[in-house]
mmCIF file of C-alpha atoms and ligand atoms in Angstrom:
data_model
loop_
_atom_site.group_PDB
_atom_site.id
_atom_site.type_symbol
_atom_site.label_atom_id
_atom_site.label_comp_id
_atom_site.label_asym_id
_atom_site.label_seq_id
_atom_site.Cartn_x
_atom_site.Cartn_y
_atom_site.Cartn_z
ATOM 1 C CA MET A 265 -26.274 -98.031 34.728
ATOM 2 C CA LEU A 266 -26.092 -96.599 38.232
ATOM 3 C CA ILE A 267 -24.724 -99.131 40.653
ATOM 4 C CA PRO A 268 -23.595 -98.575 44.234
ATOM 5 C CA ASP A 269 -20.020 -98.465 45.541
ATOM 6 C CA ILE A 270 -19.083 -102.109 45.677
ATOM 7 C CA THR A 271 -15.968 -104.241 45.332
ATOM 8 C CA ILE A 272 -15.622 -106.603 42.399
ATOM 9 C CA ALA A 273 -13.036 -109.384 42.624
ATOM 10 C CA VAL A 274 -11.732 -111.005 39.440
ATOM 11 C CA ASP A 275 -9.531 -114.067 39.976
ATOM 12 C CA GLY A 276 -8.200 -116.802 37.760
ATOM 13 C CA PHE A 277 -5.252 -118.513 36.132
ATOM 14 C CA SER A 278 -2.489 -116.676 34.237
ATOM 15 C CA SER A 279 -3.416 -115.072 30.932
ATOM 16 C CA THR A 280 -7.125 -115.702 31.216
ATOM 17 C CA GLY A 281 -7.674 -112.056 30.354
ATOM 18 C CA LYS A 282 -8.374 -110.976 33.935
ATOM 19 C CA SER A 283 -6.891 -107.537 33.498
ATOM 20 C CA THR A 284 -8.687 -106.928 30.185
ATOM 21 C CA PHE A 285 -11.937 -108.031 31.785
ATOM 22 C CA ALA A 286 -11.388 -105.966 34.955
ATOM 23 C CA ARG A 287 -10.364 -102.855 33.006
ATOM 24 C CA LEU A 288 -13.417 -103.217 30.852
ATOM 25 C CA ILE A 289 -15.743 -103.378 33.872
ATOM 26 C CA ALA A 290 -13.935 -100.446 35.470
ATOM 27 C CA LYS A 291 -14.408 -98.320 32.364
ATOM 28 C CA HIS A 292 -17.986 -99.393 31.819
ATOM 29 C CA PHE A 293 -19.133 -98.695 35.382
ATOM 30 C CA ASP A 294 -16.631 -95.993 36.313
ATOM 31 C CA PHE A 295 -14.746 -98.013 38.920
ATOM 32 C CA LEU A 296 -11.120 -97.850 40.001
ATOM 33 C CA TYR A 297 -9.144 -100.744 38.526
ATOM 34 C CA LEU A 298 -6.372 -102.298 40.628
ATOM 35 C CA ASP A 299 -3.990 -104.926 39.256
ATOM 36 C CA SER A 300 -2.685 -106.951 42.213
ATOM 37 C CA GLY A 301 -0.431 -109.053 39.952
ATOM 38 C CA ALA A 302 1.454 -105.885 39.007
ATOM 39 C CA MET A 303 2.292 -105.428 42.684
ATOM 40 C CA TYR A 304 3.763 -108.947 42.928
ATOM 41 C CA ARG A 305 5.688 -108.267 39.736
ATOM 42 C CA GLY A 306 6.935 -104.979 41.236
ATOM 43 C CA VAL A 307 8.185 -106.750 44.372
ATOM 44 C CA THR A 308 9.903 -109.335 42.143
ATOM 45 C CA LEU A 309 11.673 -106.639 40.130
ATOM 46 C CA PHE A 310 12.747 -104.994 43.388
ATOM 47 C CA ALA A 311 14.127 -108.298 44.756
ATOM 48 C CA GLN A 312 15.984 -108.922 41.491
ATOM 49 C CA GLU A 313 17.494 -105.448 41.396
ATOM 50 C CA GLN A 314 18.558 -105.690 45.040
ATOM 51 C CA GLY A 315 20.104 -109.115 44.385
ATOM 52 C CA LEU A 316 17.763 -110.719 46.931
ATOM 53 C CA ILE A 317 16.557 -113.616 44.796
ATOM 54 C CA ALA A 318 18.956 -116.267 43.491
ATOM 55 C CA PRO A 319 18.676 -117.968 40.081
ATOM 56 C CA ASP A 320 17.299 -121.055 41.878
ATOM 57 C CA ASN A 321 14.528 -118.801 43.308
ATOM 58 C CA THR A 322 15.897 -118.796 46.866
ATOM 59 C CA VAL A 323 14.715 -115.586 48.501
ATOM 60 C CA ASP A 324 17.115 -113.757 50.830
ATOM 61 C CA PRO A 325 15.251 -113.207 54.139
ATOM 62 C CA SER A 326 16.516 -109.598 54.261
ATOM 63 C CA LEU A 327 13.812 -108.865 51.662
ATOM 64 C CA GLU A 328 11.328 -108.575 54.526
ATOM 65 C CA LYS A 329 13.162 -105.587 56.044
ATOM 66 C CA ALA A 330 13.912 -104.106 52.616
ATOM 67 C CA LEU A 331 10.179 -104.012 51.825
ATOM 68 C CA GLU A 332 9.768 -101.368 54.528
ATOM 69 C CA THR A 333 11.504 -98.939 52.177
ATOM 70 C CA LEU A 334 9.711 -100.019 48.995
ATOM 71 C CA ASP A 335 7.287 -97.481 47.593
ATOM 72 C CA LEU A 336 5.113 -99.209 44.963
ATOM 73 C CA HIS A 337 2.104 -97.254 43.784
ATOM 74 C CA PHE A 338 -0.027 -96.651 40.714
ATOM 75 C CA GLU A 339 -0.002 -93.358 38.863
ATOM 76 C CA ALA A 340 -2.687 -92.309 36.403
ATOM 77 C CA GLY A 341 -4.728 -95.181 37.844
ATOM 78 C CA THR A 342 -2.842 -98.139 36.453
ATOM 79 C CA VAL A 343 0.800 -97.315 35.757
ATOM 80 C CA LEU A 344 2.994 -98.977 38.390
ATOM 81 C CA HIS A 345 5.783 -96.848 39.826
ATOM 82 C CA MET A 346 8.653 -97.708 42.143
ATOM 83 C CA GLY A 347 9.210 -94.360 43.803
ATOM 84 C CA GLU A 348 9.573 -91.926 40.903
ATOM 85 C CA ARG A 349 10.321 -94.637 38.328
ATOM 86 C CA ASN A 350 7.740 -95.950 35.867
ATOM 87 C CA ILE A 351 8.312 -99.738 35.967
ATOM 88 C CA GLU A 352 5.293 -100.790 33.913
ATOM 89 C CA LYS A 353 7.382 -102.201 31.064
ATOM 90 C CA LEU A 354 10.045 -103.802 33.227
ATOM 91 C CA ILE A 355 7.550 -105.869 35.240
ATOM 92 C CA ARG A 356 6.035 -107.557 32.165
ATOM 93 C CA THR A 357 9.214 -109.287 30.911
ATOM 94 C CA MET A 358 9.789 -113.054 30.970
ATOM 95 C CA GLU A 359 12.602 -112.415 33.462
ATOM 96 C CA VAL A 360 10.119 -111.118 36.033
ATOM 97 C CA SER A 361 7.461 -113.692 35.044
ATOM 98 C CA SER A 362 9.949 -116.476 35.691
ATOM 99 C CA GLN A 363 10.448 -115.517 39.367
ATOM 100 C CA VAL A 364 7.175 -113.872 40.375
ATOM 101 C CA SER A 365 5.369 -116.967 41.636
ATOM 102 C CA PRO A 366 8.093 -118.017 44.117
ATOM 103 C CA ILE A 367 8.164 -114.418 45.415
ATOM 104 C CA ALA A 368 4.353 -114.305 45.655
ATOM 105 C CA ALA A 369 4.408 -117.476 47.771
ATOM 106 C CA VAL A 370 6.357 -115.740 50.565
ATOM 107 C CA PRO A 371 3.955 -114.824 53.424
ATOM 108 C CA TYR A 372 5.531 -111.433 54.288
ATOM 109 C CA VAL A 373 5.436 -110.455 50.600
ATOM 110 C CA ARG A 374 1.711 -111.228 50.575
ATOM 111 C CA ARG A 375 1.226 -109.167 53.737
ATOM 112 C CA TYR A 376 3.059 -106.244 52.114
ATOM 113 C CA VAL A 377 0.960 -106.394 48.933
ATOM 114 C CA ASP A 378 -2.334 -106.917 50.798
ATOM 115 C CA GLY A 379 -1.607 -103.864 52.952
ATOM 116 C CA ARG A 380 -0.953 -101.720 49.893
ATOM 117 C CA LEU A 381 -4.058 -103.007 48.085
ATOM 118 C CA HIS A 382 -6.318 -102.234 51.029
ATOM 119 C CA ALA A 383 -4.908 -98.713 51.225
ATOM 120 C CA PHE A 384 -5.434 -98.136 47.488
ATOM 121 C CA ALA A 385 -8.987 -99.509 47.662
ATOM 122 C CA ALA A 386 -10.015 -97.450 50.671
ATOM 123 C CA SER A 387 -12.393 -95.296 48.661
ATOM 124 C CA GLY A 388 -14.539 -98.307 47.590
ATOM 125 C CA ARG A 389 -15.929 -98.732 44.062
ATOM 126 C CA VAL A 390 -13.052 -100.915 43.022
ATOM 127 C CA VAL A 391 -12.492 -103.794 40.651
ATOM 128 C CA MET A 392 -9.370 -105.762 41.480
ATOM 129 C CA ASP A 393 -7.866 -108.724 39.678
ATOM 130 C CA GLY A 394 -5.517 -111.421 40.929
ATOM 131 C CA ARG A 395 -5.426 -114.913 42.389
ATOM 132 C CA ASP A 396 -6.807 -114.511 45.896
ATOM 133 C CA ILE A 397 -8.898 -111.355 45.777
ATOM 134 C CA GLY A 398 -12.255 -113.079 46.330
ATOM 135 C CA THR A 399 -10.854 -115.550 48.868
ATOM 136 C CA THR A 400 -8.390 -113.545 50.977
ATOM 137 C CA VAL A 401 -7.986 -109.874 50.072
ATOM 138 C CA PHE A 402 -11.693 -109.013 49.776
ATOM 139 C CA PRO A 403 -13.627 -112.104 50.921
ATOM 140 C CA ASN A 404 -16.723 -109.899 51.259
ATOM 141 C CA ALA A 405 -16.576 -108.546 47.707
ATOM 142 C CA GLU A 406 -20.139 -108.146 46.442
ATOM 143 C CA ILE A 407 -19.299 -109.677 43.067
ATOM 144 C CA LYS A 408 -16.707 -112.361 42.432
ATOM 145 C CA VAL A 409 -15.701 -113.668 39.039
ATOM 146 C CA PHE A 410 -13.358 -116.576 38.350
ATOM 147 C CA LEU A 411 -11.945 -116.618 34.833
ATOM 148 C CA THR A 412 -10.574 -119.638 33.109
ATOM 149 C CA ALA A 413 -9.558 -120.658 29.576
ATOM 150 C CA ARG A 414 -7.841 -123.608 27.911
ATOM 151 C CA PRO A 415 -4.038 -123.647 28.453
ATOM 152 C CA GLU A 416 -3.153 -123.443 24.750
ATOM 153 C CA VAL A 417 -5.456 -120.432 24.324
ATOM 154 C CA ARG A 418 -3.849 -118.729 27.301
ATOM 155 C CA ALA A 419 -0.312 -119.440 26.093
ATOM 156 C CA GLN A 420 -1.156 -118.071 22.651
ATOM 157 C CA ARG A 421 -2.569 -114.884 24.180
ATOM 158 C CA ARG A 422 0.549 -114.332 26.280
ATOM 159 C CA PHE A 423 2.786 -115.177 23.314
ATOM 160 C CA ASP A 424 1.007 -112.592 21.138
ATOM 161 C CA GLU A 425 1.225 -110.005 23.918
ATOM 162 C CA LEU A 426 4.988 -110.476 24.321
ATOM 163 C CA ALA A 427 5.567 -110.513 20.547
ATOM 164 C CA ALA A 428 3.587 -107.270 20.187
ATOM 165 C CA LYS A 429 5.904 -105.695 22.754
ATOM 166 C CA GLY A 430 8.949 -106.609 20.691
ATOM 167 C CA GLU A 431 10.147 -109.491 22.879
ATOM 168 C CA ASN A 432 11.106 -112.684 21.076
ATOM 169 C CA PRO A 433 8.985 -115.258 22.846
ATOM 170 C CA VAL A 434 9.292 -119.000 22.315
ATOM 171 C CA PHE A 435 5.848 -120.621 22.495
ATOM 172 C CA GLU A 436 7.022 -123.663 24.487
ATOM 173 C CA GLU A 437 8.723 -121.411 27.058
ATOM 174 C CA VAL A 438 5.630 -119.267 27.445
ATOM 175 C CA MET A 439 3.497 -122.401 27.934
ATOM 176 C CA LYS A 440 5.977 -123.838 30.440
ATOM 177 C CA ASN A 441 6.031 -120.583 32.414
ATOM 178 C CA LEU A 442 2.213 -120.479 32.585
ATOM 179 C CA GLN A 443 2.039 -124.088 33.749
ATOM 180 C CA GLU A 444 4.731 -123.577 36.370
ATOM 181 C CA ARG A 445 3.029 -120.469 37.717
ATOM 182 C CA ASP A 446 -0.384 -122.165 37.749
ATOM 183 C CA TYR A 447 1.144 -125.010 39.757
ATOM 184 C CA ILE A 448 2.991 -122.826 42.283
ATOM 185 C CA ASP A 449 0.055 -120.413 42.623
ATOM 186 C CA SER A 450 -2.422 -123.251 43.251
ATOM 187 C CA HIS A 451 -0.233 -125.241 45.631
ATOM 188 C CA ARG A 452 1.343 -122.605 47.880
ATOM 189 C CA GLU A 453 0.408 -122.608 51.540
ATOM 190 C CA THR A 454 -0.565 -118.937 51.891
ATOM 191 C CA SER A 455 -3.649 -117.843 49.931
ATOM 192 C CA PRO A 456 -3.445 -120.374 47.100
ATOM 193 C CA LEU A 457 -5.250 -119.691 43.844
ATOM 194 C CA ARG A 458 -8.685 -121.225 44.098
ATOM 195 C CA ARG A 459 -12.192 -120.278 43.148
ATOM 196 C CA ALA A 460 -14.227 -118.674 45.929
ATOM 197 C CA GLU A 461 -17.374 -120.739 46.509
ATOM 198 C CA ASP A 462 -19.563 -117.775 45.648
ATOM 199 C CA ALA A 463 -17.673 -116.830 42.473
ATOM 200 C CA PHE A 464 -19.245 -116.867 39.022
ATOM 201 C CA VAL A 465 -17.078 -118.893 36.657
ATOM 202 C CA LEU A 466 -16.459 -117.817 33.093
ATOM 203 C CA ASP A 467 -14.505 -119.876 30.570
ATOM 204 C CA ASN A 468 -13.628 -117.314 27.913
ATOM 205 C CA SER A 469 -11.639 -119.622 25.579
ATOM 206 C CA GLU A 470 -14.088 -118.988 22.759
ATOM 207 C CA MET A 471 -15.272 -115.521 23.734
ATOM 208 C CA GLY A 472 -14.549 -112.096 22.329
ATOM 209 C CA LEU A 473 -14.602 -108.878 24.309
ATOM 210 C CA THR A 474 -18.107 -107.896 23.229
ATOM 211 C CA GLU A 475 -19.515 -111.155 24.545
ATOM 212 C CA GLU A 476 -17.524 -110.805 27.734
ATOM 213 C CA THR A 477 -18.835 -107.305 28.357
ATOM 214 C CA ALA A 478 -22.395 -108.490 27.794
ATOM 215 C CA TRP A 479 -21.833 -111.359 30.244
ATOM 216 C CA ALA A 480 -20.390 -108.993 32.873
ATOM 217 C CA GLU A 481 -23.185 -106.513 32.424
ATOM 218 C CA GLY A 482 -25.762 -109.286 32.810
ATOM 219 C CA LEU A 483 -24.040 -110.462 35.960
ATOM 220 C CA ILE A 484 -23.923 -107.019 37.524
ATOM 221 C CA ARG A 485 -27.475 -106.143 36.548
ATOM 222 C CA GLY A 486 -28.560 -109.492 37.972
ATOM 223 C CA LYS A 487 -26.840 -108.726 41.241
ATOM 224 C CA PHE A 488 -28.865 -105.561 41.601
ATOM 225 C CA GLY A 489 -32.149 -107.141 40.629
ATOM 226 C CA LEU A 490 -32.272 -105.469 37.226
ATOM 227 C CA LEU A 491 -32.614 -108.857 35.543
ATOM 228 C CA ASP A 492 -32.022 -112.529 36.373
ATOM 229 C CA ALA A 493 -28.410 -113.478 37.086
ATOM 230 C CA PRO A 494 -26.945 -115.698 34.354
ATOM 231 C CA GLU A 495 -27.569 -119.340 35.164
ATOM 232 C CA GLU A 496 -24.890 -120.689 32.897
ATOM 233 C CA GLY A 497 -21.520 -120.887 34.540
ATOM 234 C CA TYR A 498 -22.811 -120.101 38.011
ATOM 235 C CA ALA A 499 -20.698 -122.027 40.438
ATOM 236 C CA GLY A 500 -22.481 -121.217 43.678
HETATM 237 O O1 CDP B 124 -0.567 -111.544 33.841
HETATM 238 P P1 CDP B 124 -0.788 -112.870 34.508
HETATM 239 O O2 CDP B 124 -2.225 -113.236 34.595
HETATM 240 O O3 CDP B 124 0.041 -113.950 33.943
HETATM 241 O O4 CDP B 124 -0.229 -112.702 35.977
HETATM 242 P P2 CDP B 124 -0.370 -111.484 36.960
HETATM 243 O O5 CDP B 124 -1.798 -111.230 37.298
HETATM 244 O O6 CDP B 124 0.443 -110.339 36.478
HETATM 245 O O7 CDP B 124 0.311 -112.100 38.275
HETATM 246 C C1 CDP B 124 1.662 -112.483 38.281
HETATM 247 C C2 CDP B 124 1.899 -113.460 39.432
HETATM 248 O O8 CDP B 124 1.670 -112.793 40.677
HETATM 249 C C3 CDP B 124 0.999 -114.689 39.464
HETATM 250 O O9 CDP B 124 1.476 -115.766 38.686
HETATM 251 C C4 CDP B 124 1.019 -115.033 40.954
HETATM 252 O O10 CDP B 124 2.168 -115.784 41.281
HETATM 253 C C5 CDP B 124 1.137 -113.688 41.633
HETATM 254 N N1 CDP B 124 -0.152 -113.186 42.136
HETATM 255 C C6 CDP B 124 -0.604 -113.654 43.347
HETATM 256 O O11 CDP B 124 0.016 -114.532 43.939
HETATM 257 N N2 CDP B 124 -1.739 -113.151 43.905
HETATM 258 C C7 CDP B 124 -2.437 -112.199 43.274
HETATM 259 N N3 CDP B 124 -3.525 -111.695 43.865
HETATM 260 C C8 CDP B 124 -2.014 -111.729 42.011
HETATM 261 C C9 CDP B 124 -0.872 -112.246 41.446
#
């Protein structure tokens, strides 16, 4: 299907399958996929390696200056690099997950990431996933999706993902981490996680990828007048 160069924002809680969904749309419609969460994870890894975040999550203010030297970028579309180093694996550990939300709540960290995201997205035709893409980063995105799923389904998905990578996850810890991040992400002062008023909501607790693709295709076709937009789940 030929659709114009637009921006698609996919937001939602942790482990709702945002990146799977966004990648799938990107592949289907030949868009660039950008994972904003990876950027926050990259900054967290950087702060940890530089010793700028304490075990109690206190962030050393010198991080702001240090960010001026931080080169985070994607290679081959989606593989996050810090300078020359491929950090894709390192940013997905529980160690990074446990400190990413406090780091992402810091206003200058958000400014750093937003600046990078806008530069990466300059060419248009982008699908980006995160927490505040439809509300803050691209408030004018032509299509906004807000994904949600039941907490136990999300925790199981993340548990399976970590186990498949050879980590030894403990279900209760994974669940606790998701709940803590949901809380911090939704309650921070700068760009909290919330659904944009014009976002389409999808609860994918009981959905497989084929159904999700069909839903997304219906939504996008609807947007361009190729058929009626799905009524169910419309939050506008
Ligand atoms: O993979 P998961 O859905 O659990 O999280 P992620 O998308 O990798 O994002 C990791 C963390 O980065 C989130 O818990 C947020 O604290 C932060 N984040 C954010 O604040 N704003 C975004 N646009 C994306 C992520």
